[in-house]
Coordinates of C-alpha atoms in Angstrom, one line a residue:
M1 CA 46.2 48.6 -23.6
K2 CA 43.5 49.2 -21.6
I3 CA 39.8 50.7 -22.3
Q4 CA 38.5 54.3 -19.9
G5 CA 36.2 52.6 -18.4
L6 CA 36.7 49.1 -18.0
E7 CA 38.9 48.8 -15.3
E8 CA 37.9 46.2 -12.5
G9 CA 34.9 47.5 -10.4
K10 CA 34.7 51.1 -12.1
I11 CA 31.7 49.8 -13.5
K12 CA 28.9 48.5 -11.4
M13 CA 26.1 46.8 -13.3
E14 CA 23.4 45.9 -10.8
F15 CA 21.1 42.6 -12.6
K16 CA 17.1 42.2 -11.0
R17 CA 16.6 38.5 -9.7
A18 CA 13.2 37.1 -12.0
E19 CA 10.2 38.4 -11.0
R20 CA 8.6 35.0 -9.9
L21 CA 11.3 34.0 -7.6
N22 CA 10.1 37.1 -5.6
H23 CA 7.9 34.5 -4.2
F24 CA 11.2 31.8 -2.8
Q25 CA 13.0 32.9 1.0
T26 CA 15.6 31.2 2.3
G27 CA 14.6 28.0 3.4
I28 CA 14.7 27.6 7.3
F29 CA 17.3 24.7 7.1
A30 CA 20.1 27.4 6.1
A31 CA 18.8 29.6 9.3
L32 CA 18.9 26.9 11.3
D33 CA 22.9 26.1 9.4
E34 CA 23.4 29.4 10.5
K35 CA 22.6 29.6 14.4
K36 CA 24.2 26.2 14.6
S37 CA 27.2 27.5 13.1
E38 CA 26.5 30.6 15.9
L39 CA 26.9 28.2 18.6
I40 CA 29.6 26.6 17.8
K41 CA 32.1 29.6 17.3
A42 CA 30.8 30.2 20.6
G43 CA 31.9 26.3 22.3
R44 CA 28.4 25.5 22.7
K45 CA 28.3 21.1 22.1
V46 CA 25.6 20.8 19.1
Y47 CA 23.4 17.7 18.4
N48 CA 22.3 19.4 14.2
L49 CA 18.4 16.7 14.3
S50 CA 17.4 19.7 11.5
V51 CA 18.0 17.5 8.2
G52 CA 17.6 14.3 6.9
T53 CA 20.9 13.2 5.4
P54 CA 21.4 9.7 6.4
D55 CA 24.5 8.6 9.0
F56 CA 24.6 4.8 6.6
R57 CA 26.4 3.1 4.4
P58 CA 25.5 2.2 0.7
P59 CA 25.4 -1.1 0.5
E60 CA 28.5 -2.7 -0.9
H61 CA 28.1 -4.1 -4.1
V62 CA 25.8 -0.7 -4.3
M63 CA 29.7 1.2 -4.3
K64 CA 31.6 -1.2 -6.3
A65 CA 29.1 -1.0 -9.3
V66 CA 29.8 3.0 -8.8
A67 CA 33.5 2.1 -8.4
E68 CA 34.2 0.6 -11.7
S69 CA 31.6 2.4 -13.7
V70 CA 33.4 5.1 -12.9
N71 CA 37.1 4.1 -14.2
N72 CA 35.4 3.6 -17.3
A73 CA 35.7 6.3 -19.7
E74 CA 32.5 5.4 -21.6
D75 CA 31.1 6.5 -19.0
Y76 CA 32.0 9.7 -18.9
K77 CA 30.0 10.4 -21.3
Y78 CA 26.5 11.5 -21.8
S79 CA 23.6 9.0 -21.0
L80 CA 20.5 11.3 -22.9
V81 CA 18.2 8.6 -21.9
D82 CA 17.3 5.8 -19.6
S83 CA 19.2 2.5 -20.3
E84 CA 16.9 0.0 -21.0
E85 CA 18.9 -1.4 -18.2
M86 CA 17.8 0.5 -16.2
L87 CA 14.2 0.6 -16.5
N88 CA 14.1 -3.4 -16.5
A89 CA 15.5 -3.8 -13.7
V90 CA 13.0 -0.4 -12.0
V91 CA 10.1 -3.3 -13.7
D92 CA 11.3 -5.9 -12.4
Y93 CA 12.4 -4.6 -8.6
Y94 CA 8.3 -3.4 -9.1
A95 CA 7.0 -6.5 -10.0
D96 CA 9.3 -8.6 -6.8
R97 CA 9.0 -6.0 -4.2
Y98 CA 5.3 -4.1 -4.8
N99 CA 3.3 -6.5 -6.7
A100 CA 2.9 -3.4 -9.3
V101 CA 3.0 -4.6 -13.1
I102 CA 4.4 -1.4 -14.7
K103 CA 6.2 -0.8 -18.6
A104 CA 9.2 0.3 -19.2
D105 CA 7.7 3.1 -20.9
E106 CA 6.2 4.2 -17.9
I107 CA 9.4 5.8 -16.2
T108 CA 11.2 8.4 -16.4
A109 CA 14.1 8.4 -14.1
V110 CA 14.8 12.2 -12.3
R111 CA 17.5 14.1 -10.3
G112 CA 16.0 13.2 -7.1
T113 CA 12.2 12.9 -6.1
Q114 CA 12.7 17.3 -5.2
E115 CA 14.0 17.8 -8.7
G116 CA 11.1 15.7 -9.8
M117 CA 8.4 17.7 -8.2
A118 CA 9.8 20.7 -8.5
H119 CA 9.7 20.6 -12.0
L120 CA 6.4 18.4 -12.7
G121 CA 4.0 21.7 -12.6
M122 CA 5.6 22.8 -15.6
A123 CA 4.4 19.1 -18.0
I124 CA 1.1 19.4 -16.2
L125 CA -0.6 22.0 -14.8
N126 CA -2.1 25.4 -16.6
P127 CA -3.3 28.8 -15.1
G128 CA -6.3 28.2 -13.1
D129 CA -5.6 24.4 -12.0
V130 CA -6.6 23.9 -9.3
V131 CA -3.3 21.2 -7.2
L132 CA -4.7 19.9 -3.4
L133 CA -1.3 19.9 -0.7
P134 CA -0.3 18.5 2.4
D135 CA -0.5 21.0 4.6
P136 CA 2.1 20.5 6.6
G137 CA 3.8 19.0 4.1
Y138 CA 7.0 18.8 2.5
P139 CA 8.2 22.8 1.4
V140 CA 9.2 21.3 -2.1
F141 CA 5.0 20.4 -2.9
E142 CA 4.3 23.7 -2.8
A143 CA 7.3 25.5 -5.3
G144 CA 6.8 22.7 -7.8
S145 CA 2.7 24.0 -8.2
Y146 CA 3.6 26.9 -8.1
L147 CA 6.5 27.3 -10.9
G148 CA 3.0 25.3 -13.0
G149 CA 1.2 28.3 -12.6
A150 CA -1.4 26.7 -10.0
E151 CA -3.6 27.6 -7.9
V152 CA -2.9 25.9 -4.3
Y153 CA -6.0 24.4 -1.5
Y154 CA -3.9 23.2 1.1
Y155 CA -6.2 20.3 2.7
P156 CA -5.6 19.6 7.1
L157 CA -2.7 16.8 8.2
L158 CA -5.3 16.8 11.6
K159 CA -4.4 14.8 14.6
E160 CA -7.9 13.8 14.7
N161 CA -7.5 12.6 11.4
N162 CA -4.3 10.3 12.4
F163 CA -2.9 13.0 9.9
L164 CA -5.2 11.4 6.8
P165 CA -6.8 13.3 4.0
V166 CA -10.3 13.7 4.5
I167 CA -10.8 14.0 0.2
E168 CA -15.0 13.8 1.5
D169 CA -14.4 17.9 2.9
I170 CA -12.9 19.1 0.0
P171 CA -15.6 21.6 -1.3
E172 CA -16.5 19.9 -4.2
D173 CA -16.2 23.3 -6.8
V174 CA -12.5 23.2 -5.9
L175 CA -12.6 19.6 -6.7
N176 CA -13.6 20.3 -10.3
K177 CA -11.1 22.6 -10.8
T178 CA -8.1 19.9 -9.5
K179 CA -5.4 18.8 -11.4
Y180 CA -3.7 16.6 -9.4
I181 CA -2.9 16.3 -5.2
V182 CA -0.3 15.1 -3.7
L183 CA 0.0 12.4 -1.4
S184 CA 3.3 11.0 0.4
Y185 CA 3.2 7.6 2.8
P186 CA 5.2 7.5 5.0
S187 CA 4.7 10.5 5.8
N188 CA 7.8 13.3 6.0
P189 CA 7.1 15.6 8.1
V190 CA 4.3 14.1 9.7
G191 CA 5.6 10.5 10.5
A192 CA 2.6 9.4 9.5
S193 CA 1.8 6.4 7.1
A194 CA -1.9 5.8 5.5
P195 CA -4.1 2.4 4.9
K196 CA -4.5 1.1 1.4
E197 CA -7.9 1.7 1.8
M198 CA -7.4 5.9 1.9
Y199 CA -5.6 5.3 -1.6
V200 CA -7.9 3.5 -3.3
R201 CA -10.8 5.9 -1.9
M202 CA -8.4 8.9 -3.5
I203 CA -8.3 6.7 -6.6
E204 CA -12.0 6.7 -7.7
Y205 CA -12.2 10.9 -6.6
A206 CA -9.4 11.2 -9.0
K207 CA -11.9 9.0 -11.7
K208 CA -15.1 10.5 -10.6
Y209 CA -13.6 14.5 -10.9
N210 CA -10.9 13.4 -13.5
F211 CA -7.4 14.5 -11.6
A212 CA -4.1 13.2 -11.3
I213 CA -2.8 11.4 -8.1
I214 CA 1.2 12.2 -7.5
N215 CA 1.9 10.4 -5.1
D216 CA 5.8 10.3 -3.5
N217 CA 6.8 7.5 -1.5
A218 CA 10.2 8.1 -1.0
Y219 CA 10.0 6.0 2.7
S220 CA 8.1 2.4 1.6
D221 CA 11.3 0.9 3.4
I222 CA 11.7 3.3 6.4
I223 CA 8.4 2.1 8.7
F224 CA 7.6 0.6 11.9
D225 CA 6.0 -2.4 13.8
G226 CA 4.8 -4.6 11.0
R227 CA 3.6 -1.7 8.9
E228 CA 3.2 -2.9 5.6
G229 CA 5.6 -0.4 3.1
F230 CA 3.2 -1.0 -0.7
S231 CA 3.7 0.9 -3.8
F232 CA 0.1 3.0 -5.2
L233 CA 0.7 1.6 -7.9
S234 CA 0.1 -1.6 -6.8
L235 CA -3.6 -1.2 -6.2
P236 CA -6.5 -1.4 -9.0
G237 CA -6.9 1.3 -11.0
A238 CA -4.2 3.5 -9.9
K239 CA -2.5 3.7 -13.2
D240 CA -5.1 5.2 -14.8
V241 CA -4.9 8.2 -12.9
G242 CA -1.7 8.9 -11.3
V243 CA 2.4 7.9 -10.9
E244 CA 4.3 7.7 -7.7
F245 CA 8.7 9.0 -7.3
F246 CA 10.2 6.4 -5.8
S247 CA 14.0 7.2 -4.5
L248 CA 16.8 5.2 -3.1
S249 CA 18.4 8.2 -1.5
K250 CA 16.4 7.3 1.9
S251 CA 16.3 2.9 1.4
Y252 CA 20.4 3.3 -0.4
N253 CA 21.8 6.2 1.9
V254 CA 23.0 7.5 -2.0
T255 CA 21.1 10.6 -1.5
G256 CA 24.2 12.9 -3.2
L257 CA 23.3 10.4 -6.8
R258 CA 20.0 12.1 -7.0
I259 CA 18.5 8.3 -8.0
S260 CA 15.0 8.6 -8.6
F261 CA 11.8 7.8 -10.5
C262 CA 8.3 9.2 -11.8
I263 CA 6.6 6.0 -13.2
G264 CA 3.9 5.7 -13.6
N265 CA 0.2 6.8 -15.9
K266 CA 1.9 7.5 -19.3
S267 CA 0.4 10.9 -20.7
I268 CA 2.2 11.5 -17.7
I269 CA 5.4 10.3 -18.1
D270 CA 4.9 10.9 -22.1
A271 CA 4.8 14.8 -21.0
F272 CA 7.4 14.7 -18.0
K273 CA 9.9 13.7 -20.3
L274 CA 9.1 15.7 -22.8
L275 CA 10.0 18.8 -20.6
R276 CA 12.8 17.1 -18.7
S277 CA 14.1 16.8 -22.4
Q278 CA 14.4 20.3 -22.7
Y279 CA 16.9 20.4 -20.1
D280 CA 18.6 17.0 -18.7
F281 CA 21.2 14.7 -21.5
G282 CA 20.4 12.2 -18.8
M283 CA 21.3 10.4 -15.4
S284 CA 25.0 10.1 -15.1
Y285 CA 26.2 6.2 -16.6
P286 CA 27.7 6.5 -13.0
A287 CA 24.2 6.7 -11.3
Q288 CA 22.5 4.4 -13.3
K289 CA 25.3 1.5 -12.7
A290 CA 24.4 1.9 -9.1
A291 CA 20.4 2.2 -9.1
I292 CA 20.7 -1.4 -11.4
A293 CA 22.8 -2.6 -8.7
A294 CA 20.2 -1.5 -6.2
L295 CA 17.3 -2.6 -7.5
R296 CA 19.0 -5.9 -8.2
G297 CA 20.3 -6.8 -5.7
P298 CA 19.8 -8.5 -1.8
R299 CA 17.5 -6.0 0.6
D300 CA 18.7 -7.7 3.5
S301 CA 20.8 -4.5 4.3
V302 CA 17.3 -2.3 3.8
K303 CA 15.6 -4.3 6.1
A304 CA 18.8 -4.0 9.1
Q305 CA 18.4 -0.1 8.7
C306 CA 14.4 0.0 8.7
A307 CA 14.9 -1.7 12.3
E308 CA 17.6 0.4 13.4
Y309 CA 15.5 3.3 12.7
Q310 CA 12.7 1.6 15.0
R311 CA 15.8 1.1 17.6
R312 CA 16.8 4.7 16.9
R313 CA 13.2 5.7 16.8
D314 CA 12.1 4.0 20.5
A315 CA 16.0 5.2 22.0
L316 CA 15.0 8.9 21.6
L317 CA 11.4 9.3 22.0
N318 CA 11.5 6.8 25.4
G319 CA 14.1 8.6 26.6
L320 CA 12.0 11.4 25.8
R321 CA 8.6 10.2 27.6
K322 CA 11.1 10.2 31.4
Y323 CA 11.2 12.7 31.6
G324 CA 7.5 14.1 31.2
W325 CA 7.4 14.3 27.8
N326 CA 4.8 12.9 26.0
V327 CA 4.8 12.3 23.0
P328 CA 3.3 9.8 20.3
D329 CA 5.6 7.5 17.7
S330 CA 6.2 8.0 14.5
H331 CA 5.0 5.2 12.0
G332 CA 7.9 5.4 9.9
T333 CA 10.6 7.1 8.3
M334 CA 13.6 8.8 9.5
F335 CA 11.9 11.5 11.5
V336 CA 9.2 11.8 14.1
W337 CA 6.9 14.9 14.5
L338 CA 6.6 16.0 18.1
P339 CA 3.8 18.3 19.9
V340 CA 6.5 21.3 21.6
P341 CA 5.3 21.6 25.0
E342 CA 2.8 23.7 26.6
G343 CA 3.3 27.2 26.7
Y344 CA 5.4 26.9 23.4
T345 CA 5.0 28.5 20.5
S346 CA 7.3 26.3 16.8
A347 CA 9.2 28.6 16.9
S348 CA 10.3 29.8 20.5
F349 CA 10.7 25.7 21.7
T350 CA 13.1 25.5 18.6
E351 CA 15.2 29.2 20.2
A352 CA 14.8 27.5 23.5
L353 CA 16.0 23.9 22.6
M354 CA 18.8 25.9 20.6
D355 CA 19.9 27.8 23.7
K356 CA 19.2 25.8 26.6
A357 CA 19.9 22.2 24.9
G358 CA 22.2 22.7 22.1
V359 CA 19.5 20.5 19.8
I360 CA 18.9 21.6 16.3
G361 CA 14.8 20.5 15.5
T362 CA 12.8 21.7 12.6
P363 CA 10.1 24.2 13.5
G364 CA 6.8 22.0 12.9
T365 CA 5.6 25.7 10.7
A366 CA 8.5 25.5 8.0
F367 CA 6.1 23.1 6.9
G368 CA 2.6 24.6 6.8
P369 CA 0.3 26.9 9.3
L370 CA -0.6 23.1 10.8
G371 CA 3.1 22.4 12.1
E372 CA 2.1 25.4 14.8
G373 CA 2.7 23.6 18.0
Y374 CA 5.2 20.6 16.8
I375 CA 8.8 20.6 15.9
R376 CA 10.3 18.0 13.7
F377 CA 13.6 16.0 14.4
A378 CA 15.1 14.0 12.0
L379 CA 16.9 9.8 13.3
T380 CA 20.3 10.1 12.5
K381 CA 22.1 9.3 15.2
S382 CA 22.5 6.7 16.8
A383 CA 19.9 4.8 19.0
E384 CA 22.8 5.5 22.0
E385 CA 23.6 9.4 20.6
L386 CA 20.0 9.6 20.3
A387 CA 19.4 8.6 24.0
V388 CA 22.1 10.5 25.7
I389 CA 20.7 13.4 23.2
A390 CA 17.2 12.8 24.6
D391 CA 19.0 13.1 28.5
V392 CA 21.0 16.3 27.3
I393 CA 17.3 17.5 26.3
G394 CA 15.5 16.5 29.8
Q395 CA 18.0 17.8 32.0
S396 CA 18.5 21.0 30.0
G397 CA 15.7 22.4 32.0
V398 CA 13.1 23.5 28.7
L399 CA 10.6 21.6 29.5
S400 CA 9.9 22.2 33.0

């Protein structure tokens, strides 16, 4: 029996999305992916350096831990909480790797730093609070602040300041309303590193003006030319004022498992745990077992991978310099941040590069207005491939 009017397609209903979503637009990476598909359909050879997905294998001991876990029927249940074994592994890792003293109740797992950053503002922000964000900076910093109802004040990352924040330039009336500042070094997208002295100064300001520091520590294991990858939490007073997002994604090539932690100031962690208890049933046991294996296992592959990323950086940038493109070395991360050649904007150079060379990068403006004049490449090809890509760019005529 059919009820009149309920046949498939007879009644069309349209549901409007929440007004808060009007704030967001389709990401630049979706647009670049669409352009990539067009080039491939046209029979073009495409070199995609736009997205930072590692092409290395996870370490064998990490994959073995996951394989054993997925063959254990008990590991398919809700975990509900972070296991004591995993939390202790984080504590021991921070003590050994960073010489930082943390406690198990100062840690919460998150489903990747992207998710953690997006939700943190909902746990600690109120309307009228101000958040200090970098420009250029990773887009999720702004999304999390917006969802928390805060006003955003962008601090500039400029070449003449070595892409470091100048906290002294931020007006005092802004600092008095600031709830937290986001720092991220080694920095995606700009590839800069920060000295400990910068963090020490930031801790002083956070105490003076009563704001928190949110440190994104995703790339401390991918840092070049003998620089030290350190944790903000290893510095005196850090836990008094802030937390750090620590990720296994890039160091151990487990991006799809979404293994990250928010660590530090207990009051912030407790607020975050309360928020997460409302929508999450805990990190899966296979992901927790992967985390434990990574944190307690050997780090030889992490160090070798860092050296390979540096080799890739050198292959690409030295190749580009042969053709007269005067590009600076990045200090770390799996990206390089390059000034576009004279006569181009970020968008026009990105488009010309795709059309003439089939090379896809990310225009700097995807990371904020001060990204104008730059393009970001991901070091997600071998050194040999990147040397070839440099030649393709140089011989395409796009630099002329």
